[in-house]
Amino acid sequence: MAAIIATSIFVVMFALIIMEKIPRHLVTLCCGLLTLVVVFGLIMRDGSAVWETLNLKAFVSPSFWYAAGEGGESGGVNWETITFIAGMMVMVEGMARVGFFRWLCMRIAKLVKCKTTAVFVTFMIMSAVLSMFIDSITVILFLAAVTIELGTLLKFNPIPMILAEIFCANLGGSATMCGDPPNIIIGTALGYTFGEFLTNTGIIAGICLVFVVFYFLLVFKKDLKSAEKVDASALPDPKEAILDKTGFIISTCIFLLAVVLLITHAQTHLTVASIGVGIALITLLTAPKHIGEMLKKVDYKTLLFFVGLFIVVNGLEVTGVLEMIANFIKNISGGNLFVMIGIILWISAIASAFVDNIPFAATMVPIIQSLAPEATLLQTLAWGLSVGTDIGGSATPIGASANVVGISVANKNGYKIGWGKYCAKLAPATVLVLAISTLFIFLRYKTILGG
């Protein structure tokens, strides 16, 4: 009975998130409360399950702050993920306040002398690189706005560039542990480091980016050719984008510090939670007059969304539902590890094209743990899950938050991007990247997979 109720709550939660009639943070919080009260309280009568799911003891555990790479806990609310995302949100708001993103875009446009094809390629690469360290939603929010501004000044259609930026943001986000929420969930739950992601999914993303750049140059060849002659003098001086010179320098240094700490956290043993909190505190303390402004702009709804989500998913784990799903996948694959990784990668991609990849990733982590008791095989499944969830969302306008944001910015400025135009260009790119990723994983890890 507990398993049936927990599954029903999860299905209802997913349906309500897709319908988008109720704010998604309210959906997950209410469903999380139902899980705690109905499943754990009334049916199982297990008070310990409630406290283990809330996982508040994590904050007072030394390993929460200083134990990176020594194994993570997947059960209950993953406060490490939530704390890290909150810290990065504060840092990004600090960078946005001083005009960092607008300056960067204008500087690059000037460097390539505003040649449309060169701007197109550099903005794609910049979208991917920035999304390795900054939330893709923030990256696209600023890139799309600046792209439209450049399009107006330089007389070119910004839609092809926005579509390419959206795809590259999702691709870049798959490269690192902090690049996309699903990766943060996978990394913190399984105890993986920034370096492990970079040398696995990062290599995949790098290879795919080369193919993607040529793909978009080919499909948007006519648009780029017609807009090649532009007036570079129409672009304002990048320095005008900087709103606070001192704050700009400080924000840049903080960003570089965050990158260094994330890259070296396997050596320093600082967890992503401690890094997130530390970076947020430095950001706030170096701009005391703007503390209220930055804290006000933090996306608290997303953080609450995560809390409710982890509670519901843990309900599935405690009641044995996830173990049943793992056994089902194992039976379908017939024990063939190549088939198993293929199922994980492609099912993750297909699901993420239509539903939010964050709850899907949170659901799949304990499933792949059940499928792969060996650490090396578990890692391989984790890379497949990461690529599938991160890239699959690029196929449709609703597959990832970056897609929704980019299209919304374009629509508000009079550039309509419908399902037909979006899917015609980005769905084939998604299939291309998934095919390359599958082949890469099969070839690189064939010894682990038994090939």
PDB file of C-alpha atoms in Angstrom, residues 128-390:
ATOM      1  CA  ALA A 128      28.850  26.543 -23.609  1.00  0.00           C
ATOM      2  CA  VAL A 129      31.847  27.726 -21.550  1.00  0.00           C
ATOM      3  CA  LEU A 130      29.847  30.023 -19.248  1.00  0.00           C
ATOM      4  CA  SER A 131      27.278  27.266 -18.669  1.00  0.00           C
ATOM      5  CA  MET A 132      30.044  25.023 -17.356  1.00  0.00           C
ATOM      6  CA  PHE A 133      30.244  27.248 -14.278  1.00  0.00           C
ATOM      7  CA  ILE A 134      27.067  29.352 -14.196  1.00  0.00           C
ATOM      8  CA  ASP A 135      23.449  28.207 -14.283  1.00  0.00           C
ATOM      9  CA  SER A 136      22.335  27.932 -17.932  1.00  0.00           C
ATOM     10  CA  ILE A 137      19.142  29.895 -17.177  1.00  0.00           C
ATOM     11  CA  THR A 138      21.207  32.932 -16.180  1.00  0.00           C
ATOM     12  CA  VAL A 139      23.546  32.504 -19.148  1.00  0.00           C
ATOM     13  CA  ILE A 140      20.693  32.414 -21.665  1.00  0.00           C
ATOM     14  CA  LEU A 141      18.793  35.222 -19.965  1.00  0.00           C
ATOM     15  CA  PHE A 142      21.678  37.617 -20.560  1.00  0.00           C
ATOM     16  CA  LEU A 143      22.938  36.178 -23.850  1.00  0.00           C
ATOM     17  CA  ALA A 144      19.497  36.270 -25.488  1.00  0.00           C
ATOM     18  CA  ALA A 145      18.936  39.865 -24.370  1.00  0.00           C
ATOM     19  CA  VAL A 146      22.351  40.998 -25.650  1.00  0.00           C
ATOM     20  CA  THR A 147      21.930  39.009 -28.886  1.00  0.00           C
ATOM     21  CA  ILE A 148      18.668  40.824 -29.615  1.00  0.00           C
ATOM     22  CA  GLU A 149      20.334  44.143 -28.849  1.00  0.00           C
ATOM     23  CA  LEU A 150      23.201  43.272 -31.217  1.00  0.00           C
ATOM     24  CA  GLY A 151      20.711  42.149 -33.864  1.00  0.00           C
ATOM     25  CA  THR A 152      18.947  45.503 -33.676  1.00  0.00           C
ATOM     26  CA  LEU A 153      22.171  47.504 -33.844  1.00  0.00           C
ATOM     27  CA  LEU A 154      23.877  45.390 -36.514  1.00  0.00           C
ATOM     28  CA  LYS A 155      20.742  44.593 -38.565  1.00  0.00           C
ATOM     29  CA  PHE A 156      20.617  40.789 -38.389  1.00  0.00           C
ATOM     30  CA  ASN A 157      17.970  38.234 -37.333  1.00  0.00           C
ATOM     31  CA  PRO A 158      18.840  37.088 -33.768  1.00  0.00           C
ATOM     32  CA  ILE A 159      16.673  33.923 -33.796  1.00  0.00           C
ATOM     33  CA  PRO A 160      19.322  31.534 -35.265  1.00  0.00           C
ATOM     34  CA  MET A 161      21.883  32.769 -32.740  1.00  0.00           C
ATOM     35  CA  ILE A 162      19.469  32.428 -29.797  1.00  0.00           C
ATOM     36  CA  LEU A 163      18.581  28.855 -30.808  1.00  0.00           C
ATOM     37  CA  ALA A 164      22.258  27.928 -31.099  1.00  0.00           C
ATOM     38  CA  GLU A 165      23.025  29.571 -27.738  1.00  0.00           C
ATOM     39  CA  ILE A 166      20.229  27.603 -26.038  1.00  0.00           C
ATOM     40  CA  PHE A 167      21.563  24.301 -27.341  1.00  0.00           C
ATOM     41  CA  CYS A 168      25.172  25.107 -26.456  1.00  0.00           C
ATOM     42  CA  ALA A 169      24.171  26.225 -22.953  1.00  0.00           C
ATOM     43  CA  ASN A 170      22.599  22.817 -22.307  1.00  0.00           C
ATOM     44  CA  LEU A 171      25.614  21.082 -23.864  1.00  0.00           C
ATOM     45  CA  GLY A 172      28.094  23.117 -21.814  1.00  0.00           C
ATOM     46  CA  GLY A 173      26.085  22.447 -18.662  1.00  0.00           C
ATOM     47  CA  SER A 174      26.644  18.717 -19.141  1.00  0.00           C
ATOM     48  CA  ALA A 175      30.425  19.153 -18.992  1.00  0.00           C
ATOM     49  CA  THR A 176      30.873  19.846 -15.283  1.00  0.00           C
ATOM     50  CA  MET A 177      29.381  18.968 -11.934  1.00  0.00           C
ATOM     51  CA  CYS A 178      28.139  22.521 -11.362  1.00  0.00           C
ATOM     52  CA  GLY A 179      26.996  23.157 -14.932  1.00  0.00           C
ATOM     53  CA  ASP A 180      23.447  21.832 -14.684  1.00  0.00           C
ATOM     54  CA  PRO A 181      21.179  20.903 -11.721  1.00  0.00           C
ATOM     55  CA  PRO A 182      20.992  17.184 -12.719  1.00  0.00           C
ATOM     56  CA  ASN A 183      24.802  17.007 -12.551  1.00  0.00           C
ATOM     57  CA  ILE A 184      24.827  18.633  -9.126  1.00  0.00           C
ATOM     58  CA  ILE A 185      22.299  16.045  -7.951  1.00  0.00           C
ATOM     59  CA  ILE A 186      24.290  13.155  -9.446  1.00  0.00           C
ATOM     60  CA  GLY A 187      27.630  14.457  -8.160  1.00  0.00           C
ATOM     61  CA  THR A 188      26.597  15.203  -4.601  1.00  0.00           C
ATOM     62  CA  ALA A 189      24.574  11.994  -4.263  1.00  0.00           C
ATOM     63  CA  LEU A 190      27.339   9.726  -5.561  1.00  0.00           C
ATOM     64  CA  GLY A 191      30.341  11.651  -4.248  1.00  0.00           C
ATOM     65  CA  TYR A 192      31.861  12.573  -7.622  1.00  0.00           C
ATOM     66  CA  THR A 193      34.200  15.525  -8.078  1.00  0.00           C
ATOM     67  CA  PHE A 194      34.379  18.425 -10.507  1.00  0.00           C
ATOM     68  CA  GLY A 195      37.436  16.808 -12.098  1.00  0.00           C
ATOM     69  CA  GLU A 196      35.692  13.464 -12.620  1.00  0.00           C
ATOM     70  CA  PHE A 197      32.852  15.145 -14.477  1.00  0.00           C
ATOM     71  CA  LEU A 198      35.239  17.276 -16.530  1.00  0.00           C
ATOM     72  CA  THR A 199      37.321  14.276 -17.647  1.00  0.00           C
ATOM     73  CA  ASN A 200      34.251  12.235 -18.568  1.00  0.00           C
ATOM     74  CA  THR A 201      31.149  14.222 -19.542  1.00  0.00           C
ATOM     75  CA  GLY A 202      33.428  17.230 -20.190  1.00  0.00           C
ATOM     76  CA  ILE A 203      35.307  15.355 -22.925  1.00  0.00           C
ATOM     77  CA  ILE A 204      32.021  14.206 -24.440  1.00  0.00           C
ATOM     78  CA  ALA A 205      30.685  17.775 -24.441  1.00  0.00           C
ATOM     79  CA  GLY A 206      33.902  19.110 -25.977  1.00  0.00           C
ATOM     80  CA  ILE A 207      33.826  16.619 -28.847  1.00  0.00           C
ATOM     81  CA  CYS A 208      30.128  17.213 -29.464  1.00  0.00           C
ATOM     82  CA  LEU A 209      30.576  21.007 -29.429  1.00  0.00           C
ATOM     83  CA  VAL A 210      32.817  20.779 -32.506  1.00  0.00           C
ATOM     84  CA  PHE A 211      30.141  18.871 -34.431  1.00  0.00           C
ATOM     85  CA  VAL A 212      27.408  21.188 -33.139  1.00  0.00           C
ATOM     86  CA  VAL A 213      29.197  24.351 -34.316  1.00  0.00           C
ATOM     87  CA  PHE A 214      29.497  22.954 -37.847  1.00  0.00           C
ATOM     88  CA  TYR A 215      25.897  21.715 -37.715  1.00  0.00           C
ATOM     89  CA  PHE A 216      24.497  25.152 -36.869  1.00  0.00           C
ATOM     90  CA  LEU A 217      26.732  26.873 -39.419  1.00  0.00           C
ATOM     91  CA  LEU A 218      25.261  24.548 -42.022  1.00  0.00           C
ATOM     92  CA  VAL A 219      21.571  24.816 -41.082  1.00  0.00           C
ATOM     93  CA  PHE A 220      21.719  28.603 -40.647  1.00  0.00           C
ATOM     94  CA  LYS A 221      23.985  29.218 -43.654  1.00  0.00           C
ATOM     95  CA  LYS A 222      21.454  31.383 -45.515  1.00  0.00           C
ATOM     96  CA  ASP A 223      20.643  33.523 -42.463  1.00  0.00           C
ATOM     97  CA  LEU A 224      24.301  34.163 -41.742  1.00  0.00           C
ATOM     98  CA  LYS A 225      25.169  34.953 -45.361  1.00  0.00           C
ATOM     99  CA  SER A 226      22.419  37.551 -45.683  1.00  0.00           C
ATOM    100  CA  ALA A 227      23.560  39.289 -42.485  1.00  0.00           C
ATOM    101  CA  GLU A 228      27.306  39.258 -43.077  1.00  0.00           C
ATOM    102  CA  LYS A 229      27.602  42.959 -43.935  1.00  0.00           C
ATOM    103  CA  VAL A 230      27.132  44.913 -40.715  1.00  0.00           C
ATOM    104  CA  ASP A 231      28.270  48.241 -39.312  1.00  0.00           C
ATOM    105  CA  ALA A 232      30.640  47.633 -36.398  1.00  0.00           C
ATOM    106  CA  SER A 233      30.611  51.313 -35.442  1.00  0.00           C
ATOM    107  CA  ALA A 234      26.973  50.962 -34.358  1.00  0.00           C
ATOM    108  CA  LEU A 235      27.981  48.876 -31.334  1.00  0.00           C
ATOM    109  CA  PRO A 236      28.471  50.875 -28.098  1.00  0.00           C
ATOM    110  CA  ASP A 237      31.791  50.765 -26.257  1.00  0.00           C
ATOM    111  CA  PRO A 238      31.834  47.647 -24.007  1.00  0.00           C
ATOM    112  CA  LYS A 239      33.037  49.834 -21.136  1.00  0.00           C
ATOM    113  CA  GLU A 240      29.585  51.433 -21.058  1.00  0.00           C
ATOM    114  CA  ALA A 241      28.145  48.093 -19.894  1.00  0.00           C
ATOM    115  CA  ILE A 242      30.175  48.209 -16.664  1.00  0.00           C
ATOM    116  CA  LEU A 243      28.001  49.786 -13.973  1.00  0.00           C
ATOM    117  CA  ASP A 244      30.510  49.548 -11.108  1.00  0.00           C
ATOM    118  CA  LYS A 245      34.211  49.326 -12.006  1.00  0.00           C
ATOM    119  CA  THR A 246      35.409  48.296  -8.551  1.00  0.00           C
ATOM    120  CA  GLY A 247      32.541  45.828  -8.179  1.00  0.00           C
ATOM    121  CA  PHE A 248      33.317  44.466 -11.651  1.00  0.00           C
ATOM    122  CA  ILE A 249      36.906  43.636 -10.703  1.00  0.00           C
ATOM    123  CA  ILE A 250      35.812  42.088  -7.392  1.00  0.00           C
ATOM    124  CA  SER A 251      33.054  40.009  -9.040  1.00  0.00           C
ATOM    125  CA  THR A 252      35.489  38.706 -11.670  1.00  0.00           C
ATOM    126  CA  CYS A 253      37.941  37.665  -8.952  1.00  0.00           C
ATOM    127  CA  ILE A 254      35.172  35.932  -6.981  1.00  0.00           C
ATOM    128  CA  PHE A 255      34.080  34.034 -10.093  1.00  0.00           C
ATOM    129  CA  LEU A 256      37.665  32.887 -10.764  1.00  0.00           C
ATOM    130  CA  LEU A 257      37.992  31.851  -7.110  1.00  0.00           C
ATOM    131  CA  ALA A 258      34.828  29.760  -7.401  1.00  0.00           C
ATOM    132  CA  VAL A 259      36.215  28.027 -10.500  1.00  0.00           C
ATOM    133  CA  VAL A 260      39.525  27.253  -8.758  1.00  0.00           C
ATOM    134  CA  LEU A 261      37.783  25.917  -5.639  1.00  0.00           C
ATOM    135  CA  LEU A 262      35.497  23.687  -7.715  1.00  0.00           C
ATOM    136  CA  ILE A 263      38.369  22.308  -9.768  1.00  0.00           C
ATOM    137  CA  THR A 264      40.486  21.571  -6.684  1.00  0.00           C
ATOM    138  CA  HIS A 265      37.805  20.459  -4.239  1.00  0.00           C
ATOM    139  CA  ALA A 266      38.917  16.830  -4.527  1.00  0.00           C
ATOM    140  CA  GLN A 267      42.307  17.911  -3.194  1.00  0.00           C
ATOM    141  CA  THR A 268      41.119  20.476  -0.630  1.00  0.00           C
ATOM    142  CA  HIS A 269      38.245  18.212   0.535  1.00  0.00           C
ATOM    143  CA  LEU A 270      35.931  21.208   0.656  1.00  0.00           C
ATOM    144  CA  THR A 271      32.425  20.077  -0.293  1.00  0.00           C
ATOM    145  CA  VAL A 272      30.374  21.983  -2.865  1.00  0.00           C
ATOM    146  CA  ALA A 273      28.162  23.098   0.030  1.00  0.00           C
ATOM    147  CA  SER A 274      31.041  24.833   1.788  1.00  0.00           C
ATOM    148  CA  ILE A 275      32.235  26.324  -1.508  1.00  0.00           C
ATOM    149  CA  GLY A 276      28.755  27.659  -2.272  1.00  0.00           C
ATOM    150  CA  VAL A 277      28.348  29.216   1.174  1.00  0.00           C
ATOM    151  CA  GLY A 278      31.861  30.663   1.109  1.00  0.00           C
ATOM    152  CA  ILE A 279      31.457  32.257  -2.312  1.00  0.00           C
ATOM    153  CA  ALA A 280      28.061  33.696  -1.347  1.00  0.00           C
ATOM    154  CA  LEU A 281      29.469  35.238   1.854  1.00  0.00           C
ATOM    155  CA  ILE A 282      32.397  36.802  -0.002  1.00  0.00           C
ATOM    156  CA  THR A 283      30.027  38.206  -2.637  1.00  0.00           C
ATOM    157  CA  LEU A 284      27.784  39.771   0.013  1.00  0.00           C
ATOM    158  CA  LEU A 285      30.575  41.067   2.244  1.00  0.00           C
ATOM    159  CA  THR A 286      32.363  42.783  -0.653  1.00  0.00           C
ATOM    160  CA  ALA A 287      29.200  44.691  -1.586  1.00  0.00           C
ATOM    161  CA  PRO A 288      27.542  45.515   1.769  1.00  0.00           C
ATOM    162  CA  LYS A 289      25.328  48.252   0.311  1.00  0.00           C
ATOM    163  CA  HIS A 290      23.760  45.777  -2.110  1.00  0.00           C
ATOM    164  CA  ILE A 291      23.227  42.783   0.187  1.00  0.00           C
ATOM    165  CA  GLY A 292      19.461  43.256   0.319  1.00  0.00           C
ATOM    166  CA  GLU A 293      19.239  43.709  -3.445  1.00  0.00           C
ATOM    167  CA  MET A 294      21.190  40.528  -4.193  1.00  0.00           C
ATOM    168  CA  LEU A 295      19.413  38.380  -1.608  1.00  0.00           C
ATOM    169  CA  LYS A 296      16.046  39.593  -2.874  1.00  0.00           C
ATOM    170  CA  LYS A 297      16.820  38.395  -6.410  1.00  0.00           C
ATOM    171  CA  VAL A 298      17.796  34.848  -5.353  1.00  0.00           C
ATOM    172  CA  ASP A 299      15.372  32.307  -6.831  1.00  0.00           C
ATOM    173  CA  TYR A 300      13.969  30.924  -3.566  1.00  0.00           C
ATOM    174  CA  LYS A 301      11.126  29.185  -5.395  1.00  0.00           C
ATOM    175  CA  THR A 302      13.606  26.903  -7.156  1.00  0.00           C
ATOM    176  CA  LEU A 303      15.294  26.055  -3.852  1.00  0.00           C
ATOM    177  CA  LEU A 304      11.939  25.143  -2.294  1.00  0.00           C
ATOM    178  CA  PHE A 305      11.143  23.116  -5.408  1.00  0.00           C
ATOM    179  CA  PHE A 306      14.229  21.010  -4.711  1.00  0.00           C
ATOM    180  CA  VAL A 307      13.246  20.415  -1.075  1.00  0.00           C
ATOM    181  CA  GLY A 308       9.826  19.016  -1.959  1.00  0.00           C
ATOM    182  CA  LEU A 309      11.234  17.030  -4.867  1.00  0.00           C
ATOM    183  CA  PHE A 310      13.828  15.200  -2.783  1.00  0.00           C
ATOM    184  CA  ILE A 311      11.185  14.265  -0.193  1.00  0.00           C
ATOM    185  CA  VAL A 312       8.873  12.719  -2.806  1.00  0.00           C
ATOM    186  CA  VAL A 313      11.705  10.808  -4.507  1.00  0.00           C
ATOM    187  CA  ASN A 314      12.893   9.473  -1.151  1.00  0.00           C
ATOM    188  CA  GLY A 315       9.355   8.186  -0.595  1.00  0.00           C
ATOM    189  CA  LEU A 316       9.802   6.020  -3.699  1.00  0.00           C
ATOM    190  CA  GLU A 317      13.153   4.786  -2.444  1.00  0.00           C
ATOM    191  CA  VAL A 318      12.023   3.918   1.084  1.00  0.00           C
ATOM    192  CA  THR A 319       8.932   2.042  -0.151  1.00  0.00           C
ATOM    193  CA  GLY A 320      10.970  -0.047  -2.620  1.00  0.00           C
ATOM    194  CA  VAL A 321       9.542   1.407  -5.850  1.00  0.00           C
ATOM    195  CA  LEU A 322      12.937   2.430  -7.227  1.00  0.00           C
ATOM    196  CA  GLU A 323      14.357  -1.014  -6.595  1.00  0.00           C
ATOM    197  CA  MET A 324      11.506  -2.536  -8.631  1.00  0.00           C
ATOM    198  CA  ILE A 325      12.236  -0.155 -11.523  1.00  0.00           C
ATOM    199  CA  ALA A 326      15.930  -1.074 -11.386  1.00  0.00           C
ATOM    200  CA  ASN A 327      15.074  -4.773 -11.541  1.00  0.00           C
ATOM    201  CA  PHE A 328      12.753  -4.092 -14.509  1.00  0.00           C
ATOM    202  CA  ILE A 329      15.568  -2.367 -16.452  1.00  0.00           C
ATOM    203  CA  LYS A 330      17.951  -5.174 -15.521  1.00  0.00           C
ATOM    204  CA  ASN A 331      15.494  -7.792 -16.814  1.00  0.00           C
ATOM    205  CA  ILE A 332      14.863  -5.911 -20.084  1.00  0.00           C
ATOM    206  CA  SER A 333      18.594  -5.580 -20.742  1.00  0.00           C
ATOM    207  CA  GLY A 334      19.090  -9.269 -20.002  1.00  0.00           C
ATOM    208  CA  GLY A 335      22.200  -8.399 -18.042  1.00  0.00           C
ATOM    209  CA  ASN A 336      23.828  -6.858 -21.136  1.00  0.00           C
ATOM    210  CA  LEU A 337      25.602  -3.754 -19.832  1.00  0.00           C
ATOM    211  CA  PHE A 338      25.729  -2.102 -23.273  1.00  0.00           C
ATOM    212  CA  VAL A 339      21.948  -2.368 -23.538  1.00  0.00           C
ATOM    213  CA  MET A 340      21.611  -1.132 -19.956  1.00  0.00           C
ATOM    214  CA  ILE A 341      23.663   2.035 -20.549  1.00  0.00           C
ATOM    215  CA  GLY A 342      21.819   2.594 -23.834  1.00  0.00           C
ATOM    216  CA  ILE A 343      18.471   2.383 -22.044  1.00  0.00           C
ATOM    217  CA  ILE A 344      19.605   4.769 -19.290  1.00  0.00           C
ATOM    218  CA  LEU A 345      20.994   7.345 -21.748  1.00  0.00           C
ATOM    219  CA  TRP A 346      18.202   7.351 -24.336  1.00  0.00           C
ATOM    220  CA  ILE A 347      15.265   6.952 -21.943  1.00  0.00           C
ATOM    221  CA  SER A 348      16.712   9.822 -19.894  1.00  0.00           C
ATOM    222  CA  ALA A 349      16.994  11.911 -23.056  1.00  0.00           C
ATOM    223  CA  ILE A 350      13.482  11.163 -24.304  1.00  0.00           C
ATOM    224  CA  ALA A 351      11.933  11.789 -20.892  1.00  0.00           C
ATOM    225  CA  SER A 352      13.897  15.027 -20.423  1.00  0.00           C
ATOM    226  CA  ALA A 353      12.621  16.337 -23.763  1.00  0.00           C
ATOM    227  CA  PHE A 354       9.101  16.523 -22.324  1.00  0.00           C
ATOM    228  CA  VAL A 355       9.409  16.672 -18.546  1.00  0.00           C
ATOM    229  CA  ASP A 356      11.652  18.571 -16.151  1.00  0.00           C
ATOM    230  CA  ASN A 357      15.049  16.844 -16.072  1.00  0.00           C
ATOM    231  CA  ILE A 358      15.652  17.766 -12.422  1.00  0.00           C
ATOM    232  CA  PRO A 359      13.057  15.421 -10.851  1.00  0.00           C
ATOM    233  CA  PHE A 360      13.938  12.777 -13.425  1.00  0.00           C
ATOM    234  CA  ALA A 361      17.622  12.868 -12.458  1.00  0.00           C
ATOM    235  CA  ALA A 362      16.764  12.783  -8.756  1.00  0.00           C
ATOM    236  CA  THR A 363      14.593   9.717  -9.405  1.00  0.00           C
ATOM    237  CA  MET A 364      17.181   7.885 -11.498  1.00  0.00           C
ATOM    238  CA  VAL A 365      20.184   8.264  -9.157  1.00  0.00           C
ATOM    239  CA  PRO A 366      19.059   5.613  -6.657  1.00  0.00           C
ATOM    240  CA  ILE A 367      17.932   3.440  -9.583  1.00  0.00           C
ATOM    241  CA  ILE A 368      21.383   3.322 -11.184  1.00  0.00           C
ATOM    242  CA  GLN A 369      22.830   2.658  -7.721  1.00  0.00           C
ATOM    243  CA  SER A 370      20.671  -0.455  -7.554  1.00  0.00           C
ATOM    244  CA  LEU A 371      21.689  -1.462 -11.086  1.00  0.00           C
ATOM    245  CA  ALA A 372      25.429  -1.088 -10.534  1.00  0.00           C
ATOM    246  CA  PRO A 373      26.903  -2.299  -7.233  1.00  0.00           C
ATOM    247  CA  GLU A 374      30.452  -1.865  -8.623  1.00  0.00           C
ATOM    248  CA  ALA A 375      31.874   1.678  -8.451  1.00  0.00           C
ATOM    249  CA  THR A 376      33.331   1.680 -11.982  1.00  0.00           C
ATOM    250  CA  LEU A 377      30.083   0.509 -13.590  1.00  0.00           C
ATOM    251  CA  LEU A 378      28.087   2.960 -11.472  1.00  0.00           C
ATOM    252  CA  GLN A 379      30.215   5.817 -12.797  1.00  0.00           C
ATOM    253  CA  THR A 380      29.600   4.740 -16.386  1.00  0.00           C
ATOM    254  CA  LEU A 381      25.841   4.672 -15.805  1.00  0.00           C
ATOM    255  CA  ALA A 382      26.108   8.071 -14.084  1.00  0.00           C
ATOM    256  CA  TRP A 383      27.814   9.622 -17.138  1.00  0.00           C
ATOM    257  CA  GLY A 384      25.087   8.182 -19.361  1.00  0.00           C
ATOM    258  CA  LEU A 385      22.385   9.557 -17.076  1.00  0.00           C
ATOM    259  CA  SER A 386      24.080  12.958 -16.975  1.00  0.00           C
ATOM    260  CA  VAL A 387      24.398  13.260 -20.749  1.00  0.00           C
ATOM    261  CA  GLY A 388      20.885  11.952 -21.367  1.00  0.00           C
ATOM    262  CA  THR A 389      19.155  14.318 -18.948  1.00  0.00           C
ATOM    263  CA  ASP A 390      21.239  17.378 -19.851  1.00  0.00           C
TER     264      ASP A 390
END
